[in-house]
Coordinates of C-alpha atoms in Angstrom, one line a residue:
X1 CA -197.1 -67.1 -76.6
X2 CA -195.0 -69.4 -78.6
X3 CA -193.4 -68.5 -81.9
X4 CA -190.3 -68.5 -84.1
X5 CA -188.8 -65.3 -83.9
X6 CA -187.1 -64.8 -87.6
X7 CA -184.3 -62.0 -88.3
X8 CA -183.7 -60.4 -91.7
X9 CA -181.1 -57.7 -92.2
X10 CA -180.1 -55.1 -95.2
X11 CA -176.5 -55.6 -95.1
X12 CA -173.9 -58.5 -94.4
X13 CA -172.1 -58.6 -90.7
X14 CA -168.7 -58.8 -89.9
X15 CA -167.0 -62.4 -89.1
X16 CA -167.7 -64.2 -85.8
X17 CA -168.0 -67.2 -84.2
X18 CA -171.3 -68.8 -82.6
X19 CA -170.3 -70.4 -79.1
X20 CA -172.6 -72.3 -77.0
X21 CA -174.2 -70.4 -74.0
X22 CA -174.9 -72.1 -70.7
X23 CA -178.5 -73.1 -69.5
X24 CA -179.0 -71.4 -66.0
X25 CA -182.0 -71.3 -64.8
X26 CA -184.3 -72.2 -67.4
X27 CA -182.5 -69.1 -69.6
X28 CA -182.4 -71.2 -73.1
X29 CA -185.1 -68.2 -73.8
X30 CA -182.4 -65.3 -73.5
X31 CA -179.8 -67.5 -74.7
X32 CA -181.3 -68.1 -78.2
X33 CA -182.3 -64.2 -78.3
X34 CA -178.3 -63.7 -77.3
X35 CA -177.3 -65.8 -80.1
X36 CA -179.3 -63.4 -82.4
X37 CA -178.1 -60.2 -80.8
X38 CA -174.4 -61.4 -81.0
X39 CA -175.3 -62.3 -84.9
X40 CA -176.5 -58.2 -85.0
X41 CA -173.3 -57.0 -84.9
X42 CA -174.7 -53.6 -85.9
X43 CA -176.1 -53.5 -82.7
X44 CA -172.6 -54.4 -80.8
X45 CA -170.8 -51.3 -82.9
X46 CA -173.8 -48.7 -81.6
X47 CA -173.3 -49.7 -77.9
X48 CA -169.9 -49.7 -78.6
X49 CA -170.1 -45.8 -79.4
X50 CA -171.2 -45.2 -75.6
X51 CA -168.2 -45.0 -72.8
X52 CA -170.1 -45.4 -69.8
X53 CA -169.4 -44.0 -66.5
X54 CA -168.5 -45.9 -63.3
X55 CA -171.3 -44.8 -61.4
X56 CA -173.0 -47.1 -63.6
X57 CA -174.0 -50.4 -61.9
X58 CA -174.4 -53.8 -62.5
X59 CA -178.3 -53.4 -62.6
X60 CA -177.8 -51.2 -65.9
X61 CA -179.3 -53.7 -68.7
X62 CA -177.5 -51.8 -72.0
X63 CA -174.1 -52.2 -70.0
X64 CA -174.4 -55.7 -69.3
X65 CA -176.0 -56.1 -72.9
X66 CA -172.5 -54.8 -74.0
X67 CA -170.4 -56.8 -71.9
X68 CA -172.2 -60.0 -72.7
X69 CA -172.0 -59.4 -76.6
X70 CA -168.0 -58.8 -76.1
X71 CA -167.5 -61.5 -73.9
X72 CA -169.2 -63.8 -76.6
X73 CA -166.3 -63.4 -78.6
X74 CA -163.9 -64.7 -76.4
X75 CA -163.8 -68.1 -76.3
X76 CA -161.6 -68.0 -73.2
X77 CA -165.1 -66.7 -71.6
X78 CA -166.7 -69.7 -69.3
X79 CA -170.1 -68.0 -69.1
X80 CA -170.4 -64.9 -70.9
X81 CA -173.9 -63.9 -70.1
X82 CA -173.9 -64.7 -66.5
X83 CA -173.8 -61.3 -65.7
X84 CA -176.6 -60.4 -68.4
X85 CA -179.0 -62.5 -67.0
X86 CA -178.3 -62.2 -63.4
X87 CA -179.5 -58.2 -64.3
X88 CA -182.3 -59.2 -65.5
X89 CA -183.8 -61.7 -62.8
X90 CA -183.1 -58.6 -60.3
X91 CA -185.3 -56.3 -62.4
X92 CA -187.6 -57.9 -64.7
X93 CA -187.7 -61.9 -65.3
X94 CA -187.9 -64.4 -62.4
X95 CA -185.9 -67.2 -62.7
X96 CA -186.8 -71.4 -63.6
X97 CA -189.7 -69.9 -65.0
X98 CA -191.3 -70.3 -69.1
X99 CA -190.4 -67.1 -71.1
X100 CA -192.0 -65.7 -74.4
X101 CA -188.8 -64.8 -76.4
X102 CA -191.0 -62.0 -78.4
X103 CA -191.7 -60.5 -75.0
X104 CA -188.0 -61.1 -74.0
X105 CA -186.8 -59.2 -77.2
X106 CA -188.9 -56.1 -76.2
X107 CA -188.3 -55.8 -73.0
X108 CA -184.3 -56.3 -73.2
X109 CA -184.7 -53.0 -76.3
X110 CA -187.2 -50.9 -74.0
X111 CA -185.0 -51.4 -70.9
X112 CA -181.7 -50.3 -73.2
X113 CA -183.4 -47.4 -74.4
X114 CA -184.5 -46.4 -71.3
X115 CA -181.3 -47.1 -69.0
X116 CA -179.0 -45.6 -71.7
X117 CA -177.9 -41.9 -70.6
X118 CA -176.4 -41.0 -73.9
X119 CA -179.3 -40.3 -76.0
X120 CA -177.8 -40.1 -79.4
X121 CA -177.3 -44.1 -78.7
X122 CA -180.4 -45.1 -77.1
X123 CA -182.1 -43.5 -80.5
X124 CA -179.6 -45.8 -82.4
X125 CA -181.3 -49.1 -81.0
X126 CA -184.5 -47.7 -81.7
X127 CA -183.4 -46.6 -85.5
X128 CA -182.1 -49.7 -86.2
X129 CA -185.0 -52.0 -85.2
X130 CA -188.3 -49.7 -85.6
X131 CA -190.5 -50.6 -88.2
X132 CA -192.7 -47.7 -88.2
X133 CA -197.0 -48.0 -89.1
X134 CA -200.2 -46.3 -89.2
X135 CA -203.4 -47.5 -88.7
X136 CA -206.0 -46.2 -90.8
X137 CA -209.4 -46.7 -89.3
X138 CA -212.2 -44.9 -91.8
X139 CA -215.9 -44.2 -90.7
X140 CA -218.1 -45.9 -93.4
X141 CA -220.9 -43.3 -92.8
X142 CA -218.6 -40.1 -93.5
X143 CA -215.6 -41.6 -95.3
X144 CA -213.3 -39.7 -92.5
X145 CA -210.1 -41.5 -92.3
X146 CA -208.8 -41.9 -88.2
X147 CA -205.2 -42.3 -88.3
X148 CA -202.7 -43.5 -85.5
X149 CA -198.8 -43.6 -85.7
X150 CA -197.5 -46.3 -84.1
X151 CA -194.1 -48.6 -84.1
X152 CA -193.2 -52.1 -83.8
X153 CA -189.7 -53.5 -83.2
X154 CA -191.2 -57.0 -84.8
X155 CA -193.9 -57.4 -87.1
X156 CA -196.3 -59.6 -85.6
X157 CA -197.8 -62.4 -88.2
X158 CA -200.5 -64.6 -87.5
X159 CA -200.0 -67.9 -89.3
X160 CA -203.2 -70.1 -90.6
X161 CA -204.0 -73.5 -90.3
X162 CA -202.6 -75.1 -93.6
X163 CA -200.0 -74.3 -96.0
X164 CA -198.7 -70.8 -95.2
X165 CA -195.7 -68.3 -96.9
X166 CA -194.1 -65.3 -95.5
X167 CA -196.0 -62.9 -97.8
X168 CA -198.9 -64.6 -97.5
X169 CA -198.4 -63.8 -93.9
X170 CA -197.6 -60.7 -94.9
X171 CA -200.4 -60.3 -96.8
X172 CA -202.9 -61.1 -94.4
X173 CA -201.7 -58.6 -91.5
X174 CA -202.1 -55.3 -94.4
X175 CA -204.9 -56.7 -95.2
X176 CA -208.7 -54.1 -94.8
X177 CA -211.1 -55.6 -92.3
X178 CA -214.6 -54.1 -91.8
X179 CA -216.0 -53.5 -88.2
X180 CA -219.4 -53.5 -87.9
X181 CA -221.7 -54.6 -85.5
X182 CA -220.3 -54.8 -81.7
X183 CA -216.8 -54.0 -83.5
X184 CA -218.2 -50.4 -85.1
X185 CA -215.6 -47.7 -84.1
X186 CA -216.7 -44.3 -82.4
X187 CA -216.3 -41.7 -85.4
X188 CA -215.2 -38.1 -83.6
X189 CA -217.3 -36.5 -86.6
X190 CA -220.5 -38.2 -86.5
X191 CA -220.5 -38.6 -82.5
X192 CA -221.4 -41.7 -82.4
X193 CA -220.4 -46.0 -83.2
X194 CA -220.5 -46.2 -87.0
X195 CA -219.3 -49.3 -89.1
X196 CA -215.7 -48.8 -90.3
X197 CA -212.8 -50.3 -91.9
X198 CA -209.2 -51.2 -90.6
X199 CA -206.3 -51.7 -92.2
X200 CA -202.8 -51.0 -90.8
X201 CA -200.4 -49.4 -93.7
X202 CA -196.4 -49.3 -93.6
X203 CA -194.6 -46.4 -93.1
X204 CA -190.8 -47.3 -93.2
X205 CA -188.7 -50.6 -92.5
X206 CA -185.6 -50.7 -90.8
X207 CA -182.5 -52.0 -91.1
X208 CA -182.9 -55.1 -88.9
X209 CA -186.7 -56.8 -89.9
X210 CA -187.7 -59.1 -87.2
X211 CA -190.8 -60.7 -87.8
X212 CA -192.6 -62.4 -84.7
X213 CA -194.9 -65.7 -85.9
X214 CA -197.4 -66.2 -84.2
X215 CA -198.2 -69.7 -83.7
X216 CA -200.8 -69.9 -80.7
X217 CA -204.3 -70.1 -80.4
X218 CA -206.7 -69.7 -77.7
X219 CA -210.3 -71.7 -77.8
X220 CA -212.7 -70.8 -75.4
X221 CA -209.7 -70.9 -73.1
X222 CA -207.8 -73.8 -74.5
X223 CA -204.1 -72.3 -75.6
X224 CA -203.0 -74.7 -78.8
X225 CA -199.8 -74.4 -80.8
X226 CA -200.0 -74.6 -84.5
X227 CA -197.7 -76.6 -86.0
X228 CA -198.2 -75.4 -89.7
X229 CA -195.9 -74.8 -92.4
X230 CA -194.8 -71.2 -93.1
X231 CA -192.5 -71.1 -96.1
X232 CA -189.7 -68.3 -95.8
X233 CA -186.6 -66.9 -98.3
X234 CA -183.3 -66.3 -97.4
X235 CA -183.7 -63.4 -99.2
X236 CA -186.0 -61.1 -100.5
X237 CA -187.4 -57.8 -101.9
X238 CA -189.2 -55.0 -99.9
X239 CA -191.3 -54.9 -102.6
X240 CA -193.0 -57.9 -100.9
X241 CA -194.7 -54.9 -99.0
X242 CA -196.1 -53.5 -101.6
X243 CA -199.9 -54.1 -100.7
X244 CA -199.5 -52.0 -97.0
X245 CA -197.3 -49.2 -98.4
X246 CA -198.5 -46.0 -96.8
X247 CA -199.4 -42.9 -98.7
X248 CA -197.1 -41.4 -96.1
X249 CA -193.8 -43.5 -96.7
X250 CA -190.6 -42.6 -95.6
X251 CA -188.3 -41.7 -99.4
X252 CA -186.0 -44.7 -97.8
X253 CA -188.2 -47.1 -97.9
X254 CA -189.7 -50.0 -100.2
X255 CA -186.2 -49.1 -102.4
X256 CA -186.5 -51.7 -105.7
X257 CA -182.9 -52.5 -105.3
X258 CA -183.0 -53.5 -101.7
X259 CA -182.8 -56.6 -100.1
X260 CA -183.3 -58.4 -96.6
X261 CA -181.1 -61.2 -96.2
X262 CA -182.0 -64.2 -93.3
X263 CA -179.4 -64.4 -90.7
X264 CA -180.8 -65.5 -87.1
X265 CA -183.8 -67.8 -86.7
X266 CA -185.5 -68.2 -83.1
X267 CA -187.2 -71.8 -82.5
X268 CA -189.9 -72.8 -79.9
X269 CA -189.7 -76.3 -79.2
X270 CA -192.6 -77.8 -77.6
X271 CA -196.2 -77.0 -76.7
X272 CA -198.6 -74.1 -75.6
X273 CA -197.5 -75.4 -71.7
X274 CA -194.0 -75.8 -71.9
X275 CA -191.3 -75.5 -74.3
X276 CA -187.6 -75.0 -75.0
X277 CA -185.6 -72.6 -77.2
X278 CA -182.6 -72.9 -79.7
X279 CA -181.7 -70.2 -82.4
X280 CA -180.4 -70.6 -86.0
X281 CA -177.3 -68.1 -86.7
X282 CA -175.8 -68.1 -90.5
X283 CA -172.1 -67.7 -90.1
X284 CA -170.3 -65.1 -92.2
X285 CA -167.2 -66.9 -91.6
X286 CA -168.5 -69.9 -94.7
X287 CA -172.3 -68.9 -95.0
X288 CA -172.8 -72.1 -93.2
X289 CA -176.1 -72.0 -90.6
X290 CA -175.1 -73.1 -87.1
X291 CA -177.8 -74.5 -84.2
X292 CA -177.3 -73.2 -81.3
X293 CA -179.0 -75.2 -78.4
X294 CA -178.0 -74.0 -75.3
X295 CA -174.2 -74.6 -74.6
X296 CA -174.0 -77.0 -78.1
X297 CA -173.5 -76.0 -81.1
X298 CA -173.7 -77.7 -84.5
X299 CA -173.4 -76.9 -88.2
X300 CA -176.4 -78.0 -89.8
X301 CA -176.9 -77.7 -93.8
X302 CA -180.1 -75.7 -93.9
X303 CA -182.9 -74.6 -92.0
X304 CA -184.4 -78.3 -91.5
X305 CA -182.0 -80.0 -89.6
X306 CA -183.0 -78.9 -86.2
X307 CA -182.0 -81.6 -83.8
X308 CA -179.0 -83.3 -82.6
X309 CA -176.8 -85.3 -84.5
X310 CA -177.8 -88.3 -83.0
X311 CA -181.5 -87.9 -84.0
X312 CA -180.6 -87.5 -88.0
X313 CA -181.1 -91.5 -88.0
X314 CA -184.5 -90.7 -89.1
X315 CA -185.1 -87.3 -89.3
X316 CA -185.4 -87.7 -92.9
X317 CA -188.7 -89.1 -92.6
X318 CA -190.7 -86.3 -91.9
X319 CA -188.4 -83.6 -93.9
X320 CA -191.1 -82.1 -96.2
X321 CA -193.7 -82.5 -93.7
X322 CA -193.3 -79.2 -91.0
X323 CA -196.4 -80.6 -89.4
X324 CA -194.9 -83.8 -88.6
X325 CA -191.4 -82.7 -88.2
X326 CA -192.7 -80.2 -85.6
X327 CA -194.5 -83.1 -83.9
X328 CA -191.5 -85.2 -83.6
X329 CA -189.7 -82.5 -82.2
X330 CA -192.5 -81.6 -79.6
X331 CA -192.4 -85.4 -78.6
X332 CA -188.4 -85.5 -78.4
X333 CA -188.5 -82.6 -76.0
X334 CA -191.4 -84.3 -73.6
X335 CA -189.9 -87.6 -73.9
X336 CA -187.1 -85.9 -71.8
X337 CA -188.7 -86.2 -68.5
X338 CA -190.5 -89.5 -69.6
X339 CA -190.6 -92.1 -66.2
X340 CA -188.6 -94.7 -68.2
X341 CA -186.0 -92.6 -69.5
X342 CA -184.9 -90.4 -72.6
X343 CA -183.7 -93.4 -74.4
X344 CA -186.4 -96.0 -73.8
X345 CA -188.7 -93.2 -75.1
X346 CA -186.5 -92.3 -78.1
X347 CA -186.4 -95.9 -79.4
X348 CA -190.2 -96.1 -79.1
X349 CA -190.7 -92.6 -80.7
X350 CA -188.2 -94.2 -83.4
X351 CA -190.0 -97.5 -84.1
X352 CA -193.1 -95.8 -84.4
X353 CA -191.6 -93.3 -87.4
X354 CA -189.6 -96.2 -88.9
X355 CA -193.4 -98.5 -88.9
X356 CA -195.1 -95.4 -90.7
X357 CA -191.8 -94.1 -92.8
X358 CA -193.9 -95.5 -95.9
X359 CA -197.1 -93.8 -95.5
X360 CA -198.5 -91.5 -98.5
X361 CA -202.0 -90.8 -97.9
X362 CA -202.9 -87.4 -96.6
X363 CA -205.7 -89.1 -94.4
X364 CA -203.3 -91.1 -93.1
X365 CA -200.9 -89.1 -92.4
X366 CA -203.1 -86.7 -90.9
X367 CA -204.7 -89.8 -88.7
X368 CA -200.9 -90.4 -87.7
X369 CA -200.4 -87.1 -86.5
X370 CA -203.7 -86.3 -84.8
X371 CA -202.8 -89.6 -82.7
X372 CA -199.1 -88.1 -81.9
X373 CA -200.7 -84.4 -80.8
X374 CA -202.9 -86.9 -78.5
X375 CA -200.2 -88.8 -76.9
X376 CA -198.3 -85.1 -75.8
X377 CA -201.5 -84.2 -74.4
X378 CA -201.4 -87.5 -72.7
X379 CA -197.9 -86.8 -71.6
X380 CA -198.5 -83.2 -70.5
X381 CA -201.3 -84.9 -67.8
X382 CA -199.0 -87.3 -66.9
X383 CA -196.0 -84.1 -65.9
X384 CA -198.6 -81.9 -64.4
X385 CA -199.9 -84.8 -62.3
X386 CA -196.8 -86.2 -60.8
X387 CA -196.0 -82.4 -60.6
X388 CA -199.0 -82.0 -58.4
X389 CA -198.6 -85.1 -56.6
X390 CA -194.8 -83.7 -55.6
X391 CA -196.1 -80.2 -54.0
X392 CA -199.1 -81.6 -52.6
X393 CA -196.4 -84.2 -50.5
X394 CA -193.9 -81.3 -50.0
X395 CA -196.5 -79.1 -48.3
X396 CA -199.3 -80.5 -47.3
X397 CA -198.7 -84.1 -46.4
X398 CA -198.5 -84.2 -42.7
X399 CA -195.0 -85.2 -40.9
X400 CA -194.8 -88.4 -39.5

């Protein structure tokens, strides 16, 4: 799945710098996820708590988790995560291959939790990203209520096509569903499939709220992306939770005077068959939000300037449009590999913004962009075709 991974937290972090991070082998997925784990620095103080033994190898993810997130800080550092994801392509990712960053982010927290021996701060993780639920499934025949305890370490939101906000979102994944038909549920009191209701109800937030968005779609076996708008605050209330609040909350959560504030945002670049990702990280150092792209680093002035400084020429043109400022970003990153060359593709992808800068017309506009999402499905036959005339010569051309 493709998504943007977006990071709220309770209370302000301690100064540090964002460096770049190396690309090796296709890591920009555990790079941007770094960048957001550095920005946790809660998360840095509980592993710092541990002292662990030498028997413990280089295979142990928590220890290389730690000495990655130290070694961040040291500018002197050439490649601070090289030994982070070296443990991880031993033991759970293979390398030069597409990751899911939500996938990523899980298993890097299971694997710390379950390779950490002191238990005290393997709980610590856990307490410190576990948003705890219950789902609530009631029989519609006998009103008796099935209830599950479950936990998430991000809240997974599925985004609609259109105009979308975060408690819309929100909204939407609290909100009662009926199952009836081939969905009825098997009710332990009456014995037997009975039409029902589901809802899922919040129990208690934690400290650190990530929330996964989840932009793909599957058609009949067709993977799309959306590329809709999902408004988001830099701030706001748990009482935007309101609606799924459980009748068995935790005292310490939904508090009226608490806050989360946005401090790491997690980008997917690209389409449903191949992407790249960078990370947004709000410095505590002058509240200024750095982009993080790999090994470069840039200070951008809000959450829309998302590309390289060399592409602001006309950026501008599609700020206030997500849908078509998601497209131009999606053609940027296939125009990489285009047969001609990055820059003879970025000056046509230019030329053709500049010719429609002036367009108003929500037909038209939409017109424009359905042709764009055409020409990268046109470029996506175009990689996978020279891909598969490349292997078909490696191995099974004959030798002359």
């Amino acid at each position: 799945m493709a998504y943007r991974l977006v990071v709220y937290s309770r209370s302000l972090s301690v100064d540090y710098e964002v460096r770049g991070l190396l690309n090796y082998s296709l890591s920009c997925c555990v790079n941007a996820l770094l960048q957001s784990f550095s920005a946790t620095t809660e998360l840095l103080d509980i592993l710092n708590k541990w002292r662990p033994s030498d028997a413990i190898d280089e295979t142990n993810v928590p220890l290389q988790l730690k000495n990655a997130l130290e070694a961040m800080r040291d500018k002197s550092h050439p490649a601070p995560h090289e030994g982070f994801l070296n443990c991880l392509y031993r033991q759970a990712i293979r390398r030069f291959s597409q990751q899911d960053a939500d996938e990523i982010f899980h298993m890097i927290l299971n694997l710390s939790q379950k390779q950490m021996p002191d238990d005290a701060v393997a709980q610590e993780i856990r307490s410190l990203y576990e948003i705890k639920v219950e789902t609530q499934v009631m029989c519609s025949e006998c009103t008796y209520i099935h209830r599950i305890s479950n936990s998430l370490f991000s809240l997974p939101l599925a985004i609609c096509e259109g105009e979308n906000t975060l408690e819309s979102c929100i909204n939407s994944f609290f909100k009662q569903q009926k199952l009836v038909d081939s969905d009825k549920f098997y009710c332990d009191r009456c014995d037997e499939k009975q039409p029902s209701t589901h809802e899922v109800k919040l129990v208690s937030l934690p400290p650190i709220l990530c929330v996964h968005l989840k932009r793909f779609r599957n058609n009949n076996g067709f993977t799309r992306k959306l590329y809709d708008k999902v408004a988001f605050p830099e701030t706001f209330s748990t009482s935007i939770f309101a609606a799924g609040q459980s009748e068995n909350t935790g005292s310490n959560c939904l508090k009226a005077d608490e806050h989360y504030s946005l401090y790491a945002v997690i980008v997917h670049i690209g389409t449903s068959m191949s992407g790249h990702y960078t990370a947004y990280i709000n410095s505590t150092q002058d509240q200024s939000w750095r982009y993080a792209d790999d090994s470069q680093v840039h200070t951008c002035h809000g959450l829309l300037a998302s590309v390289q400084e060399e592409e602001l020429g006309f950026i501008w043109i599609t700020v206030g449009n997500t849908v078509a400022l998601g497209l131009m970003k999606t053609l940027l990153y296939l125009g990489r590999d285009y047969p001609k060359g990055t820059a003879y593709f970025r000056e046509r992808l230019k030329a053709a913004f500049m010719k429609n800068k002036d367009v108003t017309d929500p037909e038209k506009i939409q017109k424009l962009v359905d042709r764009g999402e055409f020409v990268i499905k046109e470029l996506e036959a175009l990689y996978f075709l020279r891909k598969y005339r490349a292997m078909k010569k490696r191995y099974y051309e004959p030798e002359h």
